[in-house]
Amino acid sequence: MTQQTASTKTSSEVNGGMVNGIHMETLLGTVNAIAEEPELGAAKFRASNVWLGGNHNRSTITGFYGAKQEIAHKQKFVLDADEPPILAGNDNGANPVEHLLNALAACVTTSMVAHTAVRGIQIQALESELEGDIDLRGFLGLADDVAKGFTDIRIKFKVKADVQNLERLKRLTAFSPVLNTITQGANVDIKVEEM
Amino acid sequence: MTQQTASTKTSSEVNGGMVNGIHMETLLGTVNAIAEEPELGAAKFRASNVWLGGNHNRSTITGFYGAKQEIAHKQKFVLDADEPPILAGNDNGANPVEHLLNALAACVTTSMVAHTAVRGIQIQALESELEGDIDLRGFLGLADDVAKGFTDIRIKFKVKADVQNLERLKRLTAFSPVLNTITQGANVDIKVEEM
């Protein structure tokens, strides 16, 4: 990372401190701080959710823990989820698995943009289409041998960038935390208490 | 499922066809249709994403494939993602891992509500708090031996329900597709093409 950092500083100076719309001094400041003091990398992200009746529920996201401190977002983020009518909802929000695809799209995109930026690769445009396969028999409890989650997810990126080797861009997606959570798995502990 | 269906119909009649705010005839209609014709369970959910510069990107969700047909949502869902200033963003949206927590909260909540409904268990109120641990050294490429995704996620539900055995509610969360995607993993195929 040290070499990349050095070469990027030159690149970002040329572009007024911005590469791919990212303020490189800020990004590299965070990278360097965590490199020097690894405990600064420990972060806790959070969401609160309230059920609104039926398949409609709402998450609120206000802040997180990082760099050894509680950090508030500039604004409160409110995200609604519901199901379409065929799944007995009212379409008041994307459904949970669509929210998962959004999280994945956002994360892989951000990872590609940030990691190209620190390597001095400029991206002009980037779009993606995601599709995930799920057999609803799993969720509905109709077949024990059917997976309850997504089995296969496909992401197709279209990119306009100053790089001939698109495989290099693809490799940078491997840094994505959401991609890694989905492909490598995470432990999820659930507690249910009386209100 | 057949026995549950039978007992639920009685319960839903008492409640004007609604249990936990879910229109049971619709839900059970879908359940029964898929039970009779398993291929109806095959669904494809989708999202499109456009990079807006820096760490800001936007997903659009318009429809999905299910019950052997393309189904449009009643409205287009637009979801923004960004990073907080400390991660070189402008806080124009929840960040990707926060979006993942939202997806998980929404899905586990929906699973609990729907599966209690078909069992005739009434829920009056349901809230949850989620927290996930991530070491940013993985994403930033500062340590190869550090996981890039979430390692541990904790969900704490507070519930007001007509059930003494809260463990029973907890067990129903196991049907959640997003929970299963995160704990069991999914294959993710990524293609990068020139625009």
Short mmCIF file of C-alpha atoms in Angstrom, two decimals:
data_model
loop_
_atom_site.label_atom_id
_atom_site.label_comp_id
_atom_site.label_asym_id
_atom_site.label_seq_id
_atom_site.Cartn_x
_atom_site.Cartn_y
_atom_site.Cartn_z
CA MET A 1 0.00 0.00 0.00
CA THR A 2 2.88 2.39 0.74
CA GLN A 3 4.05 2.43 -2.87
CA GLN A 4 0.50 2.91 -4.14
CA THR A 5 0.07 5.77 -1.71
CA ALA A 6 3.22 7.49 -2.92
CA SER A 7 2.33 7.19 -6.59
CA THR A 8 -1.25 8.30 -5.93
CA LYS A 9 -0.19 11.50 -4.25
CA THR A 10 1.49 12.50 -7.50
CA SER A 11 -1.61 11.55 -9.48
CA SER A 12 -3.98 13.35 -7.16
CA GLU A 13 -1.89 16.51 -7.22
CA VAL A 14 -2.33 16.59 -11.00
CA ASN A 15 -6.12 16.30 -10.58
CA GLY A 16 -6.56 18.94 -7.90
CA GLY A 17 -6.57 16.35 -5.14
CA MET A 18 -9.48 14.39 -6.61
CA VAL A 19 -9.41 11.05 -8.42
CA ASN A 20 -12.73 9.54 -9.53
CA GLY A 21 -14.46 12.21 -7.48
CA ILE A 22 -12.77 11.01 -4.30
CA HIS A 23 -10.84 13.49 -2.17
CA MET A 24 -7.59 11.58 -2.07
CA GLU A 25 -6.05 13.42 0.86
CA THR A 26 -8.98 12.36 3.03
CA LEU A 27 -8.97 8.75 1.81
CA LEU A 28 -5.22 8.39 2.10
CA GLY A 29 -5.26 10.12 5.48
CA THR A 30 -7.63 7.41 6.73
CA VAL A 31 -5.60 4.66 5.05
CA ASN A 32 -2.34 5.92 6.55
CA ALA A 33 -3.81 6.43 10.00
CA ILE A 34 -5.12 2.85 10.08
CA ALA A 35 -1.85 1.52 8.66
CA GLU A 36 0.03 3.18 11.52
CA GLU A 37 -2.49 2.25 14.21
CA PRO A 38 -4.32 -0.95 13.19
CA GLU A 39 -6.92 -0.67 16.00
CA LEU A 40 -8.36 2.33 14.16
CA GLY A 41 -9.66 -0.11 11.53
CA ALA A 42 -12.16 -1.71 13.93
CA ALA A 43 -15.61 -0.42 12.99
CA LYS A 44 -19.18 -1.19 14.05
CA PHE A 45 -22.00 -0.30 11.68
CA ARG A 46 -25.58 -0.17 12.86
CA ALA A 47 -29.22 -0.04 11.86
CA SER A 48 -32.50 0.12 13.80
CA ASN A 49 -35.68 -1.31 12.40
CA VAL A 50 -39.35 -0.87 13.28
CA TRP A 51 -42.15 -3.08 11.98
CA LEU A 52 -44.97 -1.00 10.49
CA GLY A 53 -47.51 -3.81 10.02
CA GLY A 54 -47.74 -6.54 7.42
CA ASN A 55 -44.60 -6.85 5.33
CA HIS A 56 -43.74 -3.16 5.75
CA ASN A 57 -40.86 -2.17 8.00
CA ARG A 58 -38.45 0.75 8.24
CA SER A 59 -34.76 0.99 9.08
CA THR A 60 -33.09 4.08 10.46
CA ILE A 61 -29.34 4.63 10.27
CA THR A 62 -27.81 7.49 12.21
CA GLY A 63 -24.16 6.73 12.96
CA PHE A 64 -21.44 4.19 13.49
CA TYR A 65 -18.31 3.48 15.50
CA GLY A 66 -14.98 3.94 13.78
CA ALA A 67 -11.52 5.38 14.40
CA LYS A 68 -12.11 4.72 18.13
CA GLN A 69 -15.10 7.07 18.33
CA GLU A 70 -18.84 7.32 17.75
CA ILE A 71 -19.43 9.15 14.47
CA ALA A 72 -22.80 10.62 13.50
CA HIS A 73 -23.89 10.72 9.88
CA LYS A 74 -24.63 14.20 8.51
CA GLN A 75 -28.24 13.12 8.14
CA LYS A 76 -30.51 10.30 9.27
CA PHE A 77 -31.11 7.66 6.59
CA VAL A 78 -34.55 6.07 6.47
CA LEU A 79 -35.11 2.95 4.38
CA ASP A 80 -38.45 1.26 3.84
CA ALA A 81 -38.95 -2.37 2.91
CA ASP A 82 -42.14 -4.10 1.83
CA GLU A 83 -43.19 -6.89 -0.48
CA PRO A 84 -45.04 -6.67 -3.80
CA PRO A 85 -48.77 -7.56 -3.85
CA ILE A 86 -48.09 -11.11 -5.10
CA LEU A 87 -46.17 -11.68 -1.85
CA ALA A 88 -48.95 -10.08 0.20
CA GLY A 89 -47.39 -6.62 0.56
CA ASN A 90 -48.23 -3.16 -0.73
CA ASP A 91 -44.98 -2.23 -2.51
CA ASN A 92 -44.15 0.51 -0.01
CA GLY A 93 -40.46 -0.21 -0.51
CA ALA A 94 -38.03 -2.52 -2.23
CA ASN A 95 -38.23 -5.98 -0.72
CA PRO A 96 -35.44 -7.28 1.53
CA VAL A 97 -33.61 -9.32 -1.12
CA GLU A 98 -33.73 -6.34 -3.49
CA HIS A 99 -32.22 -4.25 -0.68
CA LEU A 100 -29.48 -6.88 -0.48
CA LEU A 101 -28.78 -6.49 -4.21
CA ASN A 102 -28.62 -2.73 -3.72
CA ALA A 103 -26.09 -3.17 -0.90
CA LEU A 104 -24.01 -5.45 -3.11
CA ALA A 105 -24.18 -3.12 -6.14
CA ALA A 106 -23.23 -0.11 -4.03
CA CYS A 107 -20.35 -1.88 -2.34
CA VAL A 108 -18.75 -3.45 -5.39
CA THR A 109 -19.05 -0.12 -7.22
CA THR A 110 -17.49 1.81 -4.34
CA SER A 111 -14.71 -0.74 -4.01
CA MET A 112 -13.86 -0.52 -7.70
CA VAL A 113 -13.93 3.30 -7.68
CA ALA A 114 -11.84 3.71 -4.51
CA HIS A 115 -9.28 1.07 -5.42
CA THR A 116 -8.83 2.41 -8.94
CA ALA A 117 -8.44 5.90 -7.44
CA VAL A 118 -5.55 4.86 -5.19
CA ARG A 119 -3.92 3.23 -8.22
CA GLY A 120 -4.33 6.39 -10.31
CA ILE A 121 -6.81 4.78 -12.74
CA GLN A 122 -9.50 7.23 -13.81
CA ILE A 123 -13.06 6.04 -14.31
CA GLN A 124 -15.41 8.14 -16.43
CA ALA A 125 -18.58 6.10 -16.11
CA LEU A 126 -19.69 2.95 -14.34
CA GLU A 127 -23.03 1.17 -14.35
CA SER A 128 -24.18 -2.27 -13.27
CA GLU A 129 -27.09 -4.66 -13.58
CA LEU A 130 -27.65 -7.26 -10.90
CA GLU A 131 -29.82 -10.33 -10.91
CA GLY A 132 -30.15 -12.95 -8.20
CA ASP A 133 -31.84 -16.35 -8.25
CA ILE A 134 -34.02 -17.46 -5.40
CA ASP A 135 -36.49 -20.31 -5.11
CA LEU A 136 -39.32 -19.05 -2.90
CA ARG A 137 -40.13 -22.59 -1.77
CA GLY A 138 -37.24 -22.23 0.69
CA PHE A 139 -38.56 -19.08 2.34
CA LEU A 140 -42.13 -20.37 2.33
CA GLY A 141 -41.13 -23.58 4.08
CA LEU A 142 -42.42 -25.74 1.23
CA ALA A 143 -39.25 -27.74 0.67
CA ASP A 144 -36.53 -28.38 3.25
CA ASP A 145 -33.95 -29.26 0.59
CA VAL A 146 -34.31 -25.92 -1.21
CA ALA A 147 -31.95 -23.09 -0.25
CA LYS A 148 -33.74 -20.25 1.51
CA GLY A 149 -31.41 -17.52 0.28
CA PHE A 150 -29.98 -16.43 -3.06
CA THR A 151 -28.08 -19.23 -4.76
CA ASP A 152 -26.53 -17.28 -7.64
CA ILE A 153 -26.12 -13.56 -8.16
CA ARG A 154 -24.82 -12.06 -11.41
CA ILE A 155 -23.35 -8.58 -11.68
CA LYS A 156 -22.67 -7.08 -15.10
CA PHE A 157 -20.66 -3.87 -15.09
CA LYS A 158 -20.35 -1.46 -18.00
CA VAL A 159 -17.37 0.81 -17.56
CA LYS A 160 -15.67 3.69 -19.33
CA ALA A 161 -12.17 3.96 -17.88
CA ASP A 162 -8.54 4.76 -18.65
CA VAL A 163 -7.55 1.12 -18.53
CA GLN A 164 -7.26 -1.48 -21.26
CA ASN A 165 -7.25 -4.45 -18.92
CA LEU A 166 -10.80 -4.83 -17.64
CA GLU A 167 -9.75 -7.94 -15.70
CA ARG A 168 -7.74 -5.59 -13.51
CA LEU A 169 -10.91 -3.67 -12.62
CA LYS A 170 -12.72 -6.91 -11.95
CA ARG A 171 -10.00 -8.04 -9.55
CA LEU A 172 -10.48 -4.86 -7.48
CA THR A 173 -14.07 -5.86 -6.74
CA ALA A 174 -12.59 -8.53 -4.45
CA PHE A 175 -12.08 -5.85 -1.78
CA SER A 176 -15.83 -5.27 -1.39
CA PRO A 177 -17.04 -5.91 2.18
CA VAL A 178 -20.61 -6.76 1.10
CA LEU A 179 -19.35 -9.11 -1.62
CA ASN A 180 -17.11 -10.81 0.94
CA THR A 181 -19.91 -11.02 3.51
CA ILE A 182 -22.09 -12.77 0.92
CA THR A 183 -19.45 -15.11 -0.50
CA GLN A 184 -17.51 -15.82 2.72
CA GLY A 185 -20.37 -15.59 5.19
CA ALA A 186 -20.69 -13.90 8.57
CA ASN A 187 -21.89 -15.09 11.96
CA VAL A 188 -25.31 -13.70 12.80
CA ASP A 189 -26.47 -13.85 16.41
CA ILE A 190 -30.17 -13.24 17.02
CA LYS A 191 -31.76 -12.45 20.36
CA VAL A 192 -35.49 -12.04 20.91
CA GLU A 193 -36.67 -10.27 24.06
CA GLU A 194 -40.00 -9.12 25.35
CA MET A 195 -40.81 -5.47 24.80
CA MET B 1 -47.83 -26.63 5.64
CA THR B 2 -51.31 -28.00 4.84
CA GLN B 3 -52.27 -28.26 8.49
CA GLN B 4 -50.96 -24.77 9.21
CA THR B 5 -52.92 -23.46 6.26
CA ALA B 6 -56.11 -25.01 7.56
CA SER B 7 -55.71 -23.62 11.07
CA THR B 8 -54.72 -20.21 9.76
CA LYS B 9 -57.79 -19.89 7.63
CA THR B 10 -59.87 -20.16 10.76
CA SER B 11 -57.70 -17.59 12.51
CA SER B 12 -57.75 -15.20 9.58
CA GLU B 13 -61.51 -15.39 9.30
CA VAL B 14 -61.72 -14.16 12.88
CA ASN B 15 -59.49 -11.22 12.00
CA GLY B 16 -61.22 -10.21 8.80
CA GLY B 17 -58.70 -12.04 6.65
CA MET B 18 -55.69 -10.24 8.15
CA VAL B 19 -53.08 -11.60 10.55
CA ASN B 20 -50.22 -9.30 11.56
CA GLY B 21 -51.38 -6.91 8.86
CA ILE B 22 -50.89 -9.54 6.18
CA HIS B 23 -53.74 -10.39 3.84
CA MET B 24 -53.75 -14.13 4.47
CA GLU B 25 -55.78 -15.11 1.42
CA THR B 26 -53.15 -13.52 -0.82
CA LEU B 27 -50.22 -15.04 1.06
CA LEU B 28 -51.80 -18.48 1.27
CA GLY B 29 -52.86 -18.25 -2.37
CA THR B 30 -49.21 -17.79 -3.33
CA VAL B 31 -48.10 -20.53 -0.95
CA ASN B 32 -50.66 -22.98 -2.28
CA ALA B 33 -49.97 -22.15 -5.93
CA ILE B 34 -46.23 -22.78 -5.46
CA ALA B 35 -46.93 -25.95 -3.45
CA GLU B 36 -48.99 -27.29 -6.36
CA GLU B 37 -46.61 -26.12 -9.08
CA PRO B 38 -43.06 -25.90 -7.67
CA GLU B 39 -41.66 -24.10 -10.75
CA LEU B 40 -43.68 -21.05 -9.69
CA GLY B 41 -41.23 -20.62 -6.82
CA ALA B 42 -38.32 -19.73 -9.11
CA ALA B 43 -37.80 -15.98 -8.82
CA LYS B 44 -35.21 -13.51 -10.09
CA PHE B 45 -34.78 -10.22 -8.26
CA ARG B 46 -32.92 -7.32 -9.84
CA ALA B 47 -31.30 -3.96 -9.28
CA SER B 48 -29.56 -1.47 -11.57
CA ASN B 49 -26.88 0.84 -10.27
CA VAL B 50 -25.27 4.01 -11.62
CA TRP B 51 -22.11 5.57 -10.26
CA LEU B 52 -22.61 9.28 -9.50
CA GLY B 53 -18.97 10.16 -8.77
CA GLY B 54 -16.80 9.52 -5.74
CA ASN B 55 -18.38 7.11 -3.31
CA HIS B 56 -21.91 8.08 -4.32
CA ASN B 57 -23.98 5.67 -6.40
CA ARG B 58 -27.67 4.98 -6.92
CA SER B 59 -29.67 1.79 -7.38
CA THR B 60 -33.00 1.59 -9.13
CA ILE B 61 -35.42 -1.30 -8.64
CA THR B 62 -38.41 -1.59 -10.91
CA GLY B 63 -39.53 -5.21 -11.09
CA PHE B 64 -38.70 -8.87 -10.82
CA TYR B 65 -39.47 -12.28 -12.31
CA GLY B 66 -41.75 -14.56 -10.35
CA ALA B 67 -44.65 -16.94 -10.85
CA LYS B 68 -43.39 -17.47 -14.43
CA GLN B 69 -43.86 -13.82 -15.40
CA GLU B 70 -42.24 -10.39 -15.30
CA ILE B 71 -43.84 -8.37 -12.51
CA ALA B 72 -43.49 -4.60 -12.21
CA HIS B 73 -43.43 -2.92 -8.81
CA LYS B 74 -46.16 -0.34 -8.23
CA GLN B 75 -43.44 2.30 -8.05
CA LYS B 76 -39.75 2.66 -8.88
CA PHE B 77 -37.49 2.38 -5.83
CA VAL B 78 -34.39 4.59 -5.79
CA LEU B 79 -31.67 3.95 -3.20
CA ASP B 80 -28.58 6.10 -2.74
CA ALA B 81 -25.34 4.94 -1.19
CA ASP B 82 -22.36 7.02 -0.16
CA GLU B 83 -19.69 7.02 2.52
CA PRO B 84 -19.30 9.33 5.51
CA PRO B 85 -16.66 12.08 5.34
CA ILE B 86 -14.10 10.02 7.29
CA LEU B 87 -14.26 7.49 4.44
CA ALA B 88 -13.97 10.26 1.83
CA GLY B 89 -17.66 10.52 1.01
CA ASN B 90 -20.35 13.16 1.49
CA ASP B 91 -22.99 11.19 3.42
CA ASN B 92 -25.47 11.32 0.54
CA GLY B 93 -26.80 7.93 1.58
CA ALA B 94 -26.23 5.05 3.97
CA ASN B 95 -23.03 3.25 3.12
CA PRO B 96 -23.08 -0.20 1.49
CA VAL B 97 -22.58 -2.22 4.67
CA GLU B 98 -25.32 -0.22 6.40
CA HIS B 99 -27.56 -1.04 3.43
CA LEU B 100 -26.71 -4.70 4.03
CA LEU B 101 -27.80 -4.39 7.68
CA ASN B 102 -31.04 -2.80 6.50
CA ALA B 103 -31.62 -5.71 4.11
CA LEU B 104 -31.00 -8.17 6.93
CA ALA B 105 -33.23 -6.32 9.43
CA ALA B 106 -36.03 -6.06 6.89
CA CYS B 107 -35.81 -9.71 5.88
CA VAL B 108 -35.63 -11.26 9.34
CA THR B 109 -38.52 -9.02 10.46
CA THR B 110 -40.63 -9.96 7.45
CA SER B 111 -39.85 -13.64 7.92
CA MET B 112 -40.87 -13.55 11.57
CA VAL B 113 -44.09 -11.65 10.82
CA ALA B 114 -45.16 -13.84 7.88
CA HIS B 115 -44.31 -17.14 9.55
CA THR B 116 -46.07 -16.18 12.77
CA ALA B 117 -49.08 -15.11 10.69
CA VAL B 118 -49.41 -18.51 9.00
CA ARG B 119 -49.17 -20.13 12.46
CA GLY B 120 -51.88 -17.86 13.84
CA ILE B 121 -49.53 -16.05 16.26
CA GLN B 122 -50.37 -12.37 16.54
CA ILE B 123 -47.59 -9.81 16.84
CA GLN B 124 -48.42 -6.39 18.27
CA ALA B 125 -45.05 -4.71 18.01
CA LEU B 126 -41.58 -5.63 16.75
CA GLU B 127 -38.37 -3.63 16.73
CA SER B 128 -34.74 -4.54 16.21
CA GLU B 129 -31.26 -3.16 16.65
CA LEU B 130 -28.45 -4.45 14.47
CA GLU B 131 -24.71 -4.07 14.83
CA GLY B 132 -22.02 -5.58 12.66
CA ASP B 133 -18.26 -5.78 13.17
CA ILE B 134 -15.88 -5.02 10.36
CA ASP B 135 -12.16 -4.33 10.35
CA LEU B 136 -11.56 -1.74 7.64
CA ARG B 137 -7.99 -2.98 7.11
CA GLY B 138 -9.49 -5.74 4.96
CA PHE B 139 -11.32 -3.41 2.60
CA LEU B 140 -8.41 -0.98 2.46
CA GLY B 141 -5.98 -3.74 1.49
CA LEU B 142 -3.81 -3.11 4.55
CA ALA B 143 -3.77 -6.71 5.83
CA ASP B 144 -4.32 -9.83 3.73
CA ASP B 145 -5.19 -11.92 6.78
CA VAL B 146 -8.06 -9.66 7.86
CA ALA B 147 -11.57 -10.49 6.64
CA LYS B 148 -12.90 -7.91 4.19
CA GLY B 149 -16.55 -8.33 5.11
CA PHE B 150 -18.57 -8.41 8.31
CA THR B 151 -17.33 -11.06 10.73
CA ASP B 152 -20.12 -10.89 13.33
CA ILE B 153 -23.55 -9.33 13.18
CA ARG B 154 -25.85 -9.09 16.21
CA ILE B 155 -29.60 -8.60 15.96
CA LYS B 156 -31.59 -7.80 19.08
CA PHE B 157 -35.36 -7.97 18.69
CA LYS B 158 -37.90 -6.49 21.10
CA VAL B 159 -41.30 -8.04 20.56
CA LYS B 160 -44.81 -7.76 21.91
CA ALA B 161 -46.67 -10.89 20.85
CA ASP B 162 -49.28 -13.45 21.84
CA VAL B 163 -46.68 -16.09 22.54
CA GLN B 164 -44.87 -17.06 25.72
CA ASN B 165 -42.11 -18.98 24.01
CA LEU B 166 -39.85 -16.37 22.43
CA GLU B 167 -37.52 -19.13 21.26
CA ARG B 168 -40.31 -20.13 18.89
CA LEU B 169 -40.23 -16.66 17.30
CA LYS B 170 -36.47 -16.81 17.06
CA ARG B 171 -36.61 -20.14 15.23
CA LEU B 172 -38.86 -18.59 12.57
CA THR B 173 -36.10 -16.14 11.63
CA ALA B 174 -34.32 -19.14 10.08
CA PHE B 175 -36.58 -18.79 7.02
CA SER B 176 -35.12 -15.38 6.12
CA PRO B 177 -33.56 -15.35 2.63
CA VAL B 178 -31.14 -12.51 3.43
CA LEU B 179 -30.08 -14.21 6.68
CA ASN B 180 -29.48 -17.43 4.76
CA THR B 181 -27.59 -15.65 1.99
CA ILE B 182 -25.27 -14.12 4.60
CA THR B 183 -24.79 -17.23 6.72
CA GLN B 184 -24.80 -19.86 3.95
CA GLY B 185 -23.27 -17.77 1.16
CA ALA B 186 -24.18 -17.34 -2.48
CA ASN B 187 -22.20 -17.55 -5.69
CA VAL B 188 -21.54 -14.11 -7.15
CA ASP B 189 -20.44 -13.88 -10.76
CA ILE B 190 -19.00 -10.54 -11.88
CA LYS B 191 -18.48 -9.44 -15.47
CA VAL B 192 -16.87 -6.16 -16.48
CA GLU B 193 -17.44 -4.91 -20.03
CA GLU B 194 -16.57 -1.74 -21.88
CA MET B 195 -19.37 0.82 -22.14
#
